[in-house]
Coordinates of C-alpha atoms in Angstrom, one line a residue:
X2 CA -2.9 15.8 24.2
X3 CA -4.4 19.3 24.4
X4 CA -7.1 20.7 21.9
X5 CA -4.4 23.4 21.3
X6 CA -1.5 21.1 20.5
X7 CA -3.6 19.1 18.8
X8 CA -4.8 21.8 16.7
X9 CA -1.2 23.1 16.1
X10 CA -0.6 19.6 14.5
X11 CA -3.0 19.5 12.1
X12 CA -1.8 23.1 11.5
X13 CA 1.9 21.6 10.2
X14 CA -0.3 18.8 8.8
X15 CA -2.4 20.8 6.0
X16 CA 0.6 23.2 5.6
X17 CA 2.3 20.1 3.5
X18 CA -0.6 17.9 2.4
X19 CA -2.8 20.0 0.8
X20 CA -2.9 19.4 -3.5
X21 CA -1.5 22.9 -3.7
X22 CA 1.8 22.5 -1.9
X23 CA 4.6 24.4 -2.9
X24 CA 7.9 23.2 -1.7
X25 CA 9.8 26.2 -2.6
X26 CA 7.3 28.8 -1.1
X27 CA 7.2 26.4 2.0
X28 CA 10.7 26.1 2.2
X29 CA 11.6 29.6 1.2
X30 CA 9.7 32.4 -0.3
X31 CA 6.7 32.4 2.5
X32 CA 9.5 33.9 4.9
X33 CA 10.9 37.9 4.8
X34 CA 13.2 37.8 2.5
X35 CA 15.9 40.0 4.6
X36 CA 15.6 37.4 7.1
X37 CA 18.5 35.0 8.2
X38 CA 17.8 31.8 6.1
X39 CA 21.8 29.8 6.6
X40 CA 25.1 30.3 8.5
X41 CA 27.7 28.8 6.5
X42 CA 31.1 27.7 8.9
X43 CA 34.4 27.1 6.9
X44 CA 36.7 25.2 8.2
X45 CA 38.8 28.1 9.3
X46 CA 35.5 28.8 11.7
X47 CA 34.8 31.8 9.6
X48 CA 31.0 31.8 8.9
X49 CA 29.0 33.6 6.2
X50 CA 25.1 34.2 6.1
X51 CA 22.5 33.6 3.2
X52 CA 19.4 35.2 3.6
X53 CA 15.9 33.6 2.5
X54 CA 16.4 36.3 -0.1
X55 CA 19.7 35.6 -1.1
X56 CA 18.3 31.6 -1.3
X57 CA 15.2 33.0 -3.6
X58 CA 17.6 34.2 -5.8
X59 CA 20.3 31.6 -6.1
X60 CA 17.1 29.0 -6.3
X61 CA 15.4 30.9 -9.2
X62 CA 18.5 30.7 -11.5
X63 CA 19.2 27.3 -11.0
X64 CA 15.6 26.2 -11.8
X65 CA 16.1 27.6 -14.8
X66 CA 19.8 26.2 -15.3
X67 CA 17.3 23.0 -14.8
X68 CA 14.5 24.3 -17.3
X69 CA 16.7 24.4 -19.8
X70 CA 18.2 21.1 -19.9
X71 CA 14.8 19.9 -19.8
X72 CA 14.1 18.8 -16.1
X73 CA 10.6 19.1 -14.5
X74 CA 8.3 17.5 -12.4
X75 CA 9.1 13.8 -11.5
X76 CA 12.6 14.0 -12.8
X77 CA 15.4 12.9 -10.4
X78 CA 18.2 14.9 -10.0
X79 CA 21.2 14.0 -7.4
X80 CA 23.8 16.1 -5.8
X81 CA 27.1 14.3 -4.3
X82 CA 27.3 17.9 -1.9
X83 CA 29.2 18.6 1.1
X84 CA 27.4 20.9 3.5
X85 CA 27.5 24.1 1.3
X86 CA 25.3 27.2 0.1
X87 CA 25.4 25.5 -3.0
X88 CA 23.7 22.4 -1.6
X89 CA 20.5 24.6 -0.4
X90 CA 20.7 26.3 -4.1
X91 CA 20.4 23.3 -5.6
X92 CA 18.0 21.7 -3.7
X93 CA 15.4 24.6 -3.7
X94 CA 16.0 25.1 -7.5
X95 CA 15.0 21.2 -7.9
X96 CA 11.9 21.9 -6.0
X97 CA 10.8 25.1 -7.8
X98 CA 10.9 22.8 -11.0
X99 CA 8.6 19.9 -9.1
X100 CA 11.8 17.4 -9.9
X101 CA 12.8 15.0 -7.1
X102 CA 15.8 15.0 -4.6
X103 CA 18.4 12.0 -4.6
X104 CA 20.8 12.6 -1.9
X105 CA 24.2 10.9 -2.1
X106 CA 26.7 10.4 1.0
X107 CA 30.2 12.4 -0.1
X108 CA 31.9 8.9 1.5
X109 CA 30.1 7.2 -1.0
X110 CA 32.7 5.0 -3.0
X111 CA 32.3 4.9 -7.0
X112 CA 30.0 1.7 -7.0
X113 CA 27.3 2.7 -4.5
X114 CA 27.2 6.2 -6.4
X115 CA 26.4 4.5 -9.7
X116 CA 24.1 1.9 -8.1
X117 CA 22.1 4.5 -6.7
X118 CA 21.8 6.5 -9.1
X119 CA 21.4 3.8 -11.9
X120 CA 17.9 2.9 -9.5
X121 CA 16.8 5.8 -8.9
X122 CA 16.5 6.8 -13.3
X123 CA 18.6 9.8 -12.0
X124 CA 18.6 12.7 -14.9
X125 CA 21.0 14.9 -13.8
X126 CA 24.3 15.3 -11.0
X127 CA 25.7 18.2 -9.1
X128 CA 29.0 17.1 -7.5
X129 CA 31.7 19.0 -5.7
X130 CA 34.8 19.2 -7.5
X131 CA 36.6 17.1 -4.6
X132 CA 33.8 13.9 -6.0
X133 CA 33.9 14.4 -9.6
X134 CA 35.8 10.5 -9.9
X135 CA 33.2 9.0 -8.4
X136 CA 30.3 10.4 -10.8
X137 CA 30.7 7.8 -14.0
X138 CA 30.4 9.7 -17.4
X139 CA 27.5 8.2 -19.2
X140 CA 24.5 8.7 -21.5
X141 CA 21.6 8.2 -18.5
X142 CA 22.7 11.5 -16.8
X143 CA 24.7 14.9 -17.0
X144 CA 26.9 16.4 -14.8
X145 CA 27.6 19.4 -13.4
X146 CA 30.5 20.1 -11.0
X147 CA 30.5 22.6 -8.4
X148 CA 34.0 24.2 -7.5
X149 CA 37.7 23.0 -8.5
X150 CA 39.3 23.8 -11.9
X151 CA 35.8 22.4 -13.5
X152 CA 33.7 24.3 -12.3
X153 CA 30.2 24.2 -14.5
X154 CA 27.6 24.9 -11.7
X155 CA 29.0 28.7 -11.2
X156 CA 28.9 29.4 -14.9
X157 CA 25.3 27.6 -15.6
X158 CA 24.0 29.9 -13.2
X159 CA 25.9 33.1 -13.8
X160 CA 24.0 33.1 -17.2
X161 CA 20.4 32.7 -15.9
X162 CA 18.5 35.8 -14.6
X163 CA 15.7 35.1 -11.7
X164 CA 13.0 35.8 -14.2
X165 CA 11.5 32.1 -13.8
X166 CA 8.4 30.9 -13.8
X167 CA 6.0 30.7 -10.7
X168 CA 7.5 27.2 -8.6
X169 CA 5.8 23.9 -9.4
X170 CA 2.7 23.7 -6.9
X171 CA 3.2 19.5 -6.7
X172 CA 1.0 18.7 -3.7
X173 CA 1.5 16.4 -0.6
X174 CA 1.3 13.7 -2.4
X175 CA 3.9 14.3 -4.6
X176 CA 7.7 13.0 -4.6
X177 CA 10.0 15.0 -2.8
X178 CA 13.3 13.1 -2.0
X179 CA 14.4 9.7 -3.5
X180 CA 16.4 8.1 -1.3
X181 CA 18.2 5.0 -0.3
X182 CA 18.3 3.3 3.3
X183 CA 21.5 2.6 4.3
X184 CA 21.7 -1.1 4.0
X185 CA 22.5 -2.2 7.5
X186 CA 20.1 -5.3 7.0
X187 CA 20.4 -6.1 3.5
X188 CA 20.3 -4.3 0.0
X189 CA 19.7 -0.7 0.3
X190 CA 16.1 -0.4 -0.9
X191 CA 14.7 3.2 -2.3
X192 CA 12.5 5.3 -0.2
X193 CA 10.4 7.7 -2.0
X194 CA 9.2 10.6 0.8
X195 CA 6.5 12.4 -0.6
X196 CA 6.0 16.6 -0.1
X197 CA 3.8 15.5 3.0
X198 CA 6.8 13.7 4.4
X199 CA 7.8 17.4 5.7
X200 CA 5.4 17.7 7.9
X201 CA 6.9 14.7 10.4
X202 CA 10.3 16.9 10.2
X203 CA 8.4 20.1 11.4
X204 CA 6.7 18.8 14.3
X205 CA 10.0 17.1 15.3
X206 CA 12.0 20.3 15.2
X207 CA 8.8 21.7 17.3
X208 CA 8.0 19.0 19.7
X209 CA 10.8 16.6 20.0
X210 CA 14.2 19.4 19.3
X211 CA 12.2 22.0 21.0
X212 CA 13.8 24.4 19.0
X213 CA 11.6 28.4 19.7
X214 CA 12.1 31.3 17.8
X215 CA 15.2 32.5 19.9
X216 CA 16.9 29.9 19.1
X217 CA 20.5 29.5 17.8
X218 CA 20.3 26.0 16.0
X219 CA 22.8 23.3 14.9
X220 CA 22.3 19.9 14.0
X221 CA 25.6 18.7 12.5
X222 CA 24.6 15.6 11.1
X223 CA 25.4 14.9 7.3
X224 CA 22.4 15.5 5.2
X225 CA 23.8 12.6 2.6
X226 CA 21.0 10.9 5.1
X227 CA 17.8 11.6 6.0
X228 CA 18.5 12.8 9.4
X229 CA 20.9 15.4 8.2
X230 CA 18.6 16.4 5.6
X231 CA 15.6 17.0 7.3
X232 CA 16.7 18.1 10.3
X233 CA 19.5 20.3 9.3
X234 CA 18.3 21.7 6.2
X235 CA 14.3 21.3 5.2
X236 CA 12.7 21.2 8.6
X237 CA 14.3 24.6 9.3
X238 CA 13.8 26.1 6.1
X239 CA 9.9 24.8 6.7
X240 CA 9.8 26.6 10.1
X241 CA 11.9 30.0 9.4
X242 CA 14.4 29.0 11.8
X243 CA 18.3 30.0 11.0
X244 CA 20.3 26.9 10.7
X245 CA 23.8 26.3 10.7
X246 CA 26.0 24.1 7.9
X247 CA 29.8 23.8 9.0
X248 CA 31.6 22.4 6.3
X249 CA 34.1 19.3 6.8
X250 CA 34.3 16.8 9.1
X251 CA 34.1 16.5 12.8
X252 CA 36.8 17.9 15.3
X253 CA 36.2 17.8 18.6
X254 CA 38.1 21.4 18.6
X255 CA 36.0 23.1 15.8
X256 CA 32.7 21.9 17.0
X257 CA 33.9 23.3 20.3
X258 CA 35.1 26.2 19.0
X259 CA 31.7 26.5 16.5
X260 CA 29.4 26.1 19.6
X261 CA 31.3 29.2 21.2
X262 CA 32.0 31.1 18.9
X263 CA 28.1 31.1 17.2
X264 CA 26.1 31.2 21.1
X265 CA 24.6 27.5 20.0
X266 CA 21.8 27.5 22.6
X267 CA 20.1 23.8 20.5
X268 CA 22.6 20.9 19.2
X269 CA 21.9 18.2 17.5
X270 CA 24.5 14.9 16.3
X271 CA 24.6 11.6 16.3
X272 CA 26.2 9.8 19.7
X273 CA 29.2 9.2 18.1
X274 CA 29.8 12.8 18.1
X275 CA 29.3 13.6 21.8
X276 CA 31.6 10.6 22.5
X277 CA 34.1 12.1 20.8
X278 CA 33.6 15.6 22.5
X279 CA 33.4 13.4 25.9
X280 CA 37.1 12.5 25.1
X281 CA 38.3 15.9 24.3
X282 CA 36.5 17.4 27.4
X283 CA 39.6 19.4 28.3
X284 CA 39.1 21.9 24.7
X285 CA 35.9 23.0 26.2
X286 CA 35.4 26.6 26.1
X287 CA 33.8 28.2 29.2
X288 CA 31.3 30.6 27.5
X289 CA 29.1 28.0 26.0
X290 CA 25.4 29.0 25.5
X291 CA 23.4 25.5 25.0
X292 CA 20.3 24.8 26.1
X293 CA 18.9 21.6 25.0
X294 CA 20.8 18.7 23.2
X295 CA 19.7 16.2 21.4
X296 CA 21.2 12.9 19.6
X297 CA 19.4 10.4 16.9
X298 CA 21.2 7.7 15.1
X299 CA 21.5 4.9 16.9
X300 CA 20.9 4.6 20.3
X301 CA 22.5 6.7 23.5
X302 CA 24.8 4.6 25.7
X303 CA 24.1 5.9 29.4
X304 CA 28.4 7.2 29.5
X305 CA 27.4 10.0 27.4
X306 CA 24.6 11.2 29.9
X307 CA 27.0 10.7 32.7
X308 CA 29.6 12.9 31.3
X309 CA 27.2 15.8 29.8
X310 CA 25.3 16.7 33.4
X311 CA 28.6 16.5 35.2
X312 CA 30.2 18.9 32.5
X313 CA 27.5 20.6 30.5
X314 CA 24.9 20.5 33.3
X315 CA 22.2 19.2 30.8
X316 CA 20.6 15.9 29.6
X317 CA 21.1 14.6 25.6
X318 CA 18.1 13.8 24.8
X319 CA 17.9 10.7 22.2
X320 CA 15.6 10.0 19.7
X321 CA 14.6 7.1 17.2
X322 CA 14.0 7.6 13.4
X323 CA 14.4 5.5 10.1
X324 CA 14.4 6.3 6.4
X325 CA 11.2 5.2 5.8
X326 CA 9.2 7.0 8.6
X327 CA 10.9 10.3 9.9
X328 CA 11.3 10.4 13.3
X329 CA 8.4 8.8 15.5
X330 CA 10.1 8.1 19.3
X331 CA 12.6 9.7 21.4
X332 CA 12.5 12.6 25.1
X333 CA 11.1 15.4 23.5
X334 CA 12.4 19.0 25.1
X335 CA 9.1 20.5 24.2
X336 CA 7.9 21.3 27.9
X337 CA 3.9 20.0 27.7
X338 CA 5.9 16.8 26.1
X339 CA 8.8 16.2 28.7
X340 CA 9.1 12.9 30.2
X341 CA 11.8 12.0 32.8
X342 CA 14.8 11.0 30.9
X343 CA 15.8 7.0 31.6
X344 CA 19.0 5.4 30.5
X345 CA 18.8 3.3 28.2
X346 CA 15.1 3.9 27.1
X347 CA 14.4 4.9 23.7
X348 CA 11.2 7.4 25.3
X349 CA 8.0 8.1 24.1
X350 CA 6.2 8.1 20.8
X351 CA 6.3 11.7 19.6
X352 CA 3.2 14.2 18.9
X353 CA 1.5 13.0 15.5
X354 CA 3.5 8.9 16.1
X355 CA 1.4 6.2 18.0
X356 CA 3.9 2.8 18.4
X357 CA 3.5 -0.2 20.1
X358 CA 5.4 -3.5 20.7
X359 CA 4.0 -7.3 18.8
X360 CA 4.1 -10.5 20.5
X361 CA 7.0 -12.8 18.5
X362 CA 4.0 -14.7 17.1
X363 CA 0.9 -13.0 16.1
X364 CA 0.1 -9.8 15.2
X365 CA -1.1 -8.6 18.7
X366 CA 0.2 -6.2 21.0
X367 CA 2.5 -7.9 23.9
X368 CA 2.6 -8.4 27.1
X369 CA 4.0 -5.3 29.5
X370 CA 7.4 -5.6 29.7
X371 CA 8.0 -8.5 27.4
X372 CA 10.5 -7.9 24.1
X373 CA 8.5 -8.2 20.3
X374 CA 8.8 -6.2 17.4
X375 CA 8.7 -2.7 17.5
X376 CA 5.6 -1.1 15.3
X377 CA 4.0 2.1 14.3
X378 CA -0.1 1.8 14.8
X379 CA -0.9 3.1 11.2
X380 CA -4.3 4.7 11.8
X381 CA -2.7 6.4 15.0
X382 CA -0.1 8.2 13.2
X383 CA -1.3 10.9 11.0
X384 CA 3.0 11.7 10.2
X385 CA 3.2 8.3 9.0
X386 CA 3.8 8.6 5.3
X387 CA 5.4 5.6 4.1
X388 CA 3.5 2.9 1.9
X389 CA 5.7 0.5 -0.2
X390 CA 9.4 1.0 -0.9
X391 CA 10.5 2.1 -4.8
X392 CA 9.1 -0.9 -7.4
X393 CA 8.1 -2.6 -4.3
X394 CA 11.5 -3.9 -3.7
X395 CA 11.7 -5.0 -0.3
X396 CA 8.0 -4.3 0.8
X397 CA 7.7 -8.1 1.8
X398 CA 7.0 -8.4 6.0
X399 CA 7.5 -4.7 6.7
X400 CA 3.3 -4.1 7.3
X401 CA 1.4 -7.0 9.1
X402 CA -1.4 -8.7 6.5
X403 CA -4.0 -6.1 7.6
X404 CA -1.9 -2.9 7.2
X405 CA -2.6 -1.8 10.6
X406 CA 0.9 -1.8 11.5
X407 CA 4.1 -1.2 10.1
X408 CA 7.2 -3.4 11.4
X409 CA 10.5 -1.2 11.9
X410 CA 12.4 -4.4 11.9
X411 CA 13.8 -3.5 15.7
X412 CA 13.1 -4.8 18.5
X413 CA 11.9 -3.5 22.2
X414 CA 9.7 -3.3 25.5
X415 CA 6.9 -1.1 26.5
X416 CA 7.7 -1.1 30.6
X417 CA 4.6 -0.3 33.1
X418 CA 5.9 3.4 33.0
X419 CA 5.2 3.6 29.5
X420 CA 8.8 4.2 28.3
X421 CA 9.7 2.4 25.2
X422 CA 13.2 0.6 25.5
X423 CA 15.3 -0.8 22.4
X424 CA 16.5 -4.1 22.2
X425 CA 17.9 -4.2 19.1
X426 CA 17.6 -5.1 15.5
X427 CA 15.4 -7.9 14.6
X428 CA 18.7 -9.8 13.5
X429 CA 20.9 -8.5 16.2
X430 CA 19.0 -10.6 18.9
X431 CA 21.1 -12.9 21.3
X432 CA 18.9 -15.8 22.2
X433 CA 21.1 -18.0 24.7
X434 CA 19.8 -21.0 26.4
X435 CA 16.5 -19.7 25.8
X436 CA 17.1 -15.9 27.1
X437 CA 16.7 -13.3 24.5
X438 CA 19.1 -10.8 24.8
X439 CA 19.8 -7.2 23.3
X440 CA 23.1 -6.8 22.5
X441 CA 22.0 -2.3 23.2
X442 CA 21.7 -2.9 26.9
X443 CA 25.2 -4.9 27.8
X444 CA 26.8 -2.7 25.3
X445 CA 25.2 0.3 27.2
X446 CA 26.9 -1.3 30.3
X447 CA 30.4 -2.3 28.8
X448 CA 30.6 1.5 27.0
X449 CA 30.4 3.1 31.3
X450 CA 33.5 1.5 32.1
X451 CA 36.4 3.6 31.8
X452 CA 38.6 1.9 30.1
X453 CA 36.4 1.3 27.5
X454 CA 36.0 3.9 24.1
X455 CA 33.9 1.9 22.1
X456 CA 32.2 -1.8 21.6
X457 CA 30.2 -3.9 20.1
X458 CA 28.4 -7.2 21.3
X459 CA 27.2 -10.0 19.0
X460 CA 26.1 -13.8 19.3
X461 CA 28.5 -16.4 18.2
X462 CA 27.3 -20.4 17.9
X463 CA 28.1 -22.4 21.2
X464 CA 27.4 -25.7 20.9
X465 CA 26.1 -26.5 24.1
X466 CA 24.0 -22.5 24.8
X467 CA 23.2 -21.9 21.0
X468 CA 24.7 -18.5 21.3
X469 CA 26.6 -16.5 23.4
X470 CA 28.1 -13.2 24.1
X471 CA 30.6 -12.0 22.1
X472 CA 32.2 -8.0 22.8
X473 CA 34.4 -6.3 20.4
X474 CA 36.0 -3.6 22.3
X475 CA 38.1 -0.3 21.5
X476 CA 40.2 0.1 24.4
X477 CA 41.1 3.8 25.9
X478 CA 44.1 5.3 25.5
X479 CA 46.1 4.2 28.9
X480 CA 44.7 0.4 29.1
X481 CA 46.4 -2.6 28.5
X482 CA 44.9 -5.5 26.3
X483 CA 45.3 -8.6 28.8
X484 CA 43.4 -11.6 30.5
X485 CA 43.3 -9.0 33.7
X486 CA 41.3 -6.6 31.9
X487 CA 39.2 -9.4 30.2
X488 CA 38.0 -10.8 33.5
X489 CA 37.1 -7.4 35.0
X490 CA 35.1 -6.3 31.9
X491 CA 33.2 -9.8 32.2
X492 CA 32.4 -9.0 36.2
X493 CA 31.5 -5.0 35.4
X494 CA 28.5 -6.5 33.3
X495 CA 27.7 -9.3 35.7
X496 CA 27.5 -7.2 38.5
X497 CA 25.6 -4.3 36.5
X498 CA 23.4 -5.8 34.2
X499 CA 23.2 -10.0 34.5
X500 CA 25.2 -12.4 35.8
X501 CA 24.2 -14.7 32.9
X502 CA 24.9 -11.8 30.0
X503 CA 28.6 -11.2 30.7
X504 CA 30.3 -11.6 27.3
X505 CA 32.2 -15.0 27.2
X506 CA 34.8 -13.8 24.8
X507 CA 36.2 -10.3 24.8
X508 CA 38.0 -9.3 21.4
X509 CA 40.0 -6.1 21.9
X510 CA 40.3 -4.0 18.1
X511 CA 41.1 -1.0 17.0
X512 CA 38.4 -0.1 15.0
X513 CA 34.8 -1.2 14.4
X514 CA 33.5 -1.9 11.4
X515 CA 30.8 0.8 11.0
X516 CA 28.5 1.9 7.8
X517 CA 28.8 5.5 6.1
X518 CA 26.5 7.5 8.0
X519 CA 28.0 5.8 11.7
X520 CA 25.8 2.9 12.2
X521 CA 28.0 -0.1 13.8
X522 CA 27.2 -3.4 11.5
X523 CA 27.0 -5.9 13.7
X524 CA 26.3 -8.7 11.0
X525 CA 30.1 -7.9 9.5
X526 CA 31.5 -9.1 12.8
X527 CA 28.8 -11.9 13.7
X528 CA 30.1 -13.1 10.2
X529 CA 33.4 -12.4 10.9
X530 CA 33.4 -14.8 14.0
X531 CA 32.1 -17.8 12.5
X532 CA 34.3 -17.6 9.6
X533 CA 37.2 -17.9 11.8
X534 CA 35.3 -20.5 14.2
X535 CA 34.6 -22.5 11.1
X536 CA 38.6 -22.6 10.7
X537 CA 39.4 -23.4 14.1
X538 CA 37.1 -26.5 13.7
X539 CA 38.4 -27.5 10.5
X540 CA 42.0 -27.7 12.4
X541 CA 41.2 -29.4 15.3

């Protein structure tokens, strides 16, 4: 790394550790005030623009709509949002008090919302009007409700003027978001990122996005997760770049028609999103602008590659992030960063991230080229941020004894190129007569053939292997689900992958089962299959 880019992170570093951090001047008041802050897209593709000014002021009266009911510093407020100017209000008005951010996901049903709000001692709730059944009316928090017949959030701060106190100076250290992982291995468990936290986002938008100052930015994940969040919302905010919120869910046809119509030039979504774009390749306009793309979520399947270079002419770049950490791996598009892109590799640990791979069974680095547990080298990792999760629930086996390292509970290789390649989740593995296999890499090959849309591989108990290969597979639109297509589905992964990693079983479905932010859960169909093997024992 260069003295200069070295010196730029420590830059971003200071700018959000230092014990007289200011989220709101960070976020907002630092930057001209006429300058573009937000592009809001209706669903109608009509857009309207917030300056930083315009967020200043909004900000200002809903810190005091806060004030008054007695919120400050350490208190947790929650929004159940959609993507909205009123979402960035909120949020910046919590931060000018020094209170602490609980995101909730809008597809959130009535139990999670309570649960996690319940845990996290939440004080008070903006909600859209479209969500108000899901808040429960109780004593432990208030509501207010933005939009519909109900609408409270309007009123509260049409009766405040901006003549608020200076922000809340709460330092790096100091909570910023309370949030909750998404509970694809277990219990969602709280995350508390403190004002520091930031800094991780900024060098990603920097480094990794590669977004510049001429830059026409979009990410268009949800930011009811940390991904969305960050990347969409705070990160730019931190770096005074214009971002882009388009409200409702995805089209293939208005995320076309949103890329056009605003001269995206830097994308951002998860890879379920590109997939669907990849099927509705024939709405593409002709007078796109984009320059670099970029996906995060769960990993790239090599299809989507193979379809953006033929028709986009460019690379998606993936990247790797959790809750707890931010986002330390992925192909950055920053140029003195680029590394060859490689399907199926997860890339390289980002500027500010040192990562390396543990042997199965001791804390040591492993072999080149051999599959362990994926960890981030604490002391080589000044973005690393996390230290325990909320009342310590769930800290147990996530740092080795010494602290040194910090277990993302995935596994992977480091090859002799240097390229980091997911396996999979720690509890996704496939061990089969003694071979350890990734379910990633022969979904990666089943996902290239055509008639395939979407699968998902698991283990299921063999009495003689152990395991084996099980594939759940959404078919395309113009296949047939038959024993023909089975067998040549079987050979496409034995001829491009392993002729001892075929799936044995091949379950065709119209759906899979997938959590709220997209993430395909694995363990609800590994537990689905023995539950109906168990039955086919008991009748034979």
């Amino acid at each position: 790394m260069s003295a200069e880019i070295d010196a730029r992170l420590r830059e971003i570093l200071s700018s959000y550790s230092g014990e007289a951090a200011n989220v709101a001047w960070l976020l907002c008041d630092r930057h001209p005030p006429l300058s573009v802050a937000l592009t809001v897209v209706d669903e109608d593709v009509s857009t309207t623009r917030y300056t930083y000014g315009d967020l200043a002021d909004s900000s200002r009266r809903f810190a005091q709509v806060l004030a008054d009911r007695g919120i400050g510093r350490g208190d947790r407020v929650a929004t159940l949002m959609g993507k909205s100017a009123d979402l960035v209000t909120v949020l910046l008005g919590i931060w000018r008090v020094g209170a602490v951010y609980v995101p909730l996901f809008t597809a959130f049903a009535e139990d999670a919302v309570t649960s996690r709000l319940t845990n996290a001692e939440t004080k008070l709730v903006v909600v859209d009007a479209a969500h108000r059944s899901k808040v429960v009316t109780n004593a432990a928090w208030d509501v207010l409700v933005a939009g519909g017949d109900e609408d409270s959030l309007t009123a509260a701060l049409a009766s405040m003027n901006t003549d608020t106190p200076p922000p809340v100076a709460v330092g790096g250290t100091s909570p910023l978001v309370h949030m909750f992982t998404s509970g694809t291995t277990g219990t969602p468990k709280g995350v508390v990122h403190p004002v520091g936290y930031i800094a991780g986002w900024h060098s990603y938008l920097e480094f990794a996005l590669g977004v510049t100052d001429d830059s026409v930015f979009w990410c268009a994940a949800d930011p009811g997760w940390a991904y969305g969040l960050y990347t969409a919302i705070v990160a730019p905010l931190a770096a005074g770049v214009p971002t882009i919120l388009a409200r409702g869910g995805f089209s293939a046809a208005s995320t076309w028609s949103v890329l056009s119509r605003l001269g995206v030039t830097d994308y951002a979504a998860a890879p379920t999103v590109y997939r669907g774009l990849r099927s509705e390749s024939g709405a593409r306009p002709d007078d796109l602008a984009l320059r670099r793309l970029s996906s995060a979520g769960e990993p790239l399947t090599p299809e989507v590659n193979g379809w953006a270079e033929t028709e986009l002419g460019l690379l998606v770049h993936d990247h790797y992030g959790q809750t707890e950490l931010g986002m330390p791996a992925g192909f950055p598009h920053h140029p003195d960063f680029a590394v060859p892109m490689i399907p199926g590799a997860m890339g390289v640990a980002l500027p500010g991230w040192e990562l390396t791979v543990l042997a199965d069974d001791h804390d040591e680095p492993a072999a080149t080229g051999t599959i362990g547990r994926l960890a981030v080298v604490v002391t080589g990792s000044p973005m690393m941020m996390f230290t325990e999760y909320a009342g310590g629930r769930g800290d147990a086996g996530r740092f080795t004894a010494d602290r040194a390292y910090f277990l993302t509970g995935d596994t992977a290789r480091i090859d002799s190129d240097g390229l980091l390649r997911f396996s999979s989740r720690d509890d996704d593995v496939i061990i089969m007569a003694g071979y350890r296999i990734g379910p990633f890499d022969v979904e990666s090959v089943l996902a290239q053939h055509p008639q395939v849309r979407e699968c998902a591989v698991v283990a299921a108990p063999d009495q003689v292997r152990g395991e084996v290969i099980e594939a759940f597979v959404v078919r395309g639109a113009n296949s047939t689900a038959d024993d023909e297509l089975v067998h040549e589905l079987q050979q496409w992964v034995k001829t491009k992958y392993a002729a001892h990693a075929y799936p044995r079983r091949v379950h065709f479905v119209d759906t899979l089962p997938k959590t709220a932010s997209g993430k395909i859960q694995r363990a609800q169909l590994r537990q689905q299959r023995r539950v109906e093997l168990s039955r086919q024992e008991a009748h034979s």
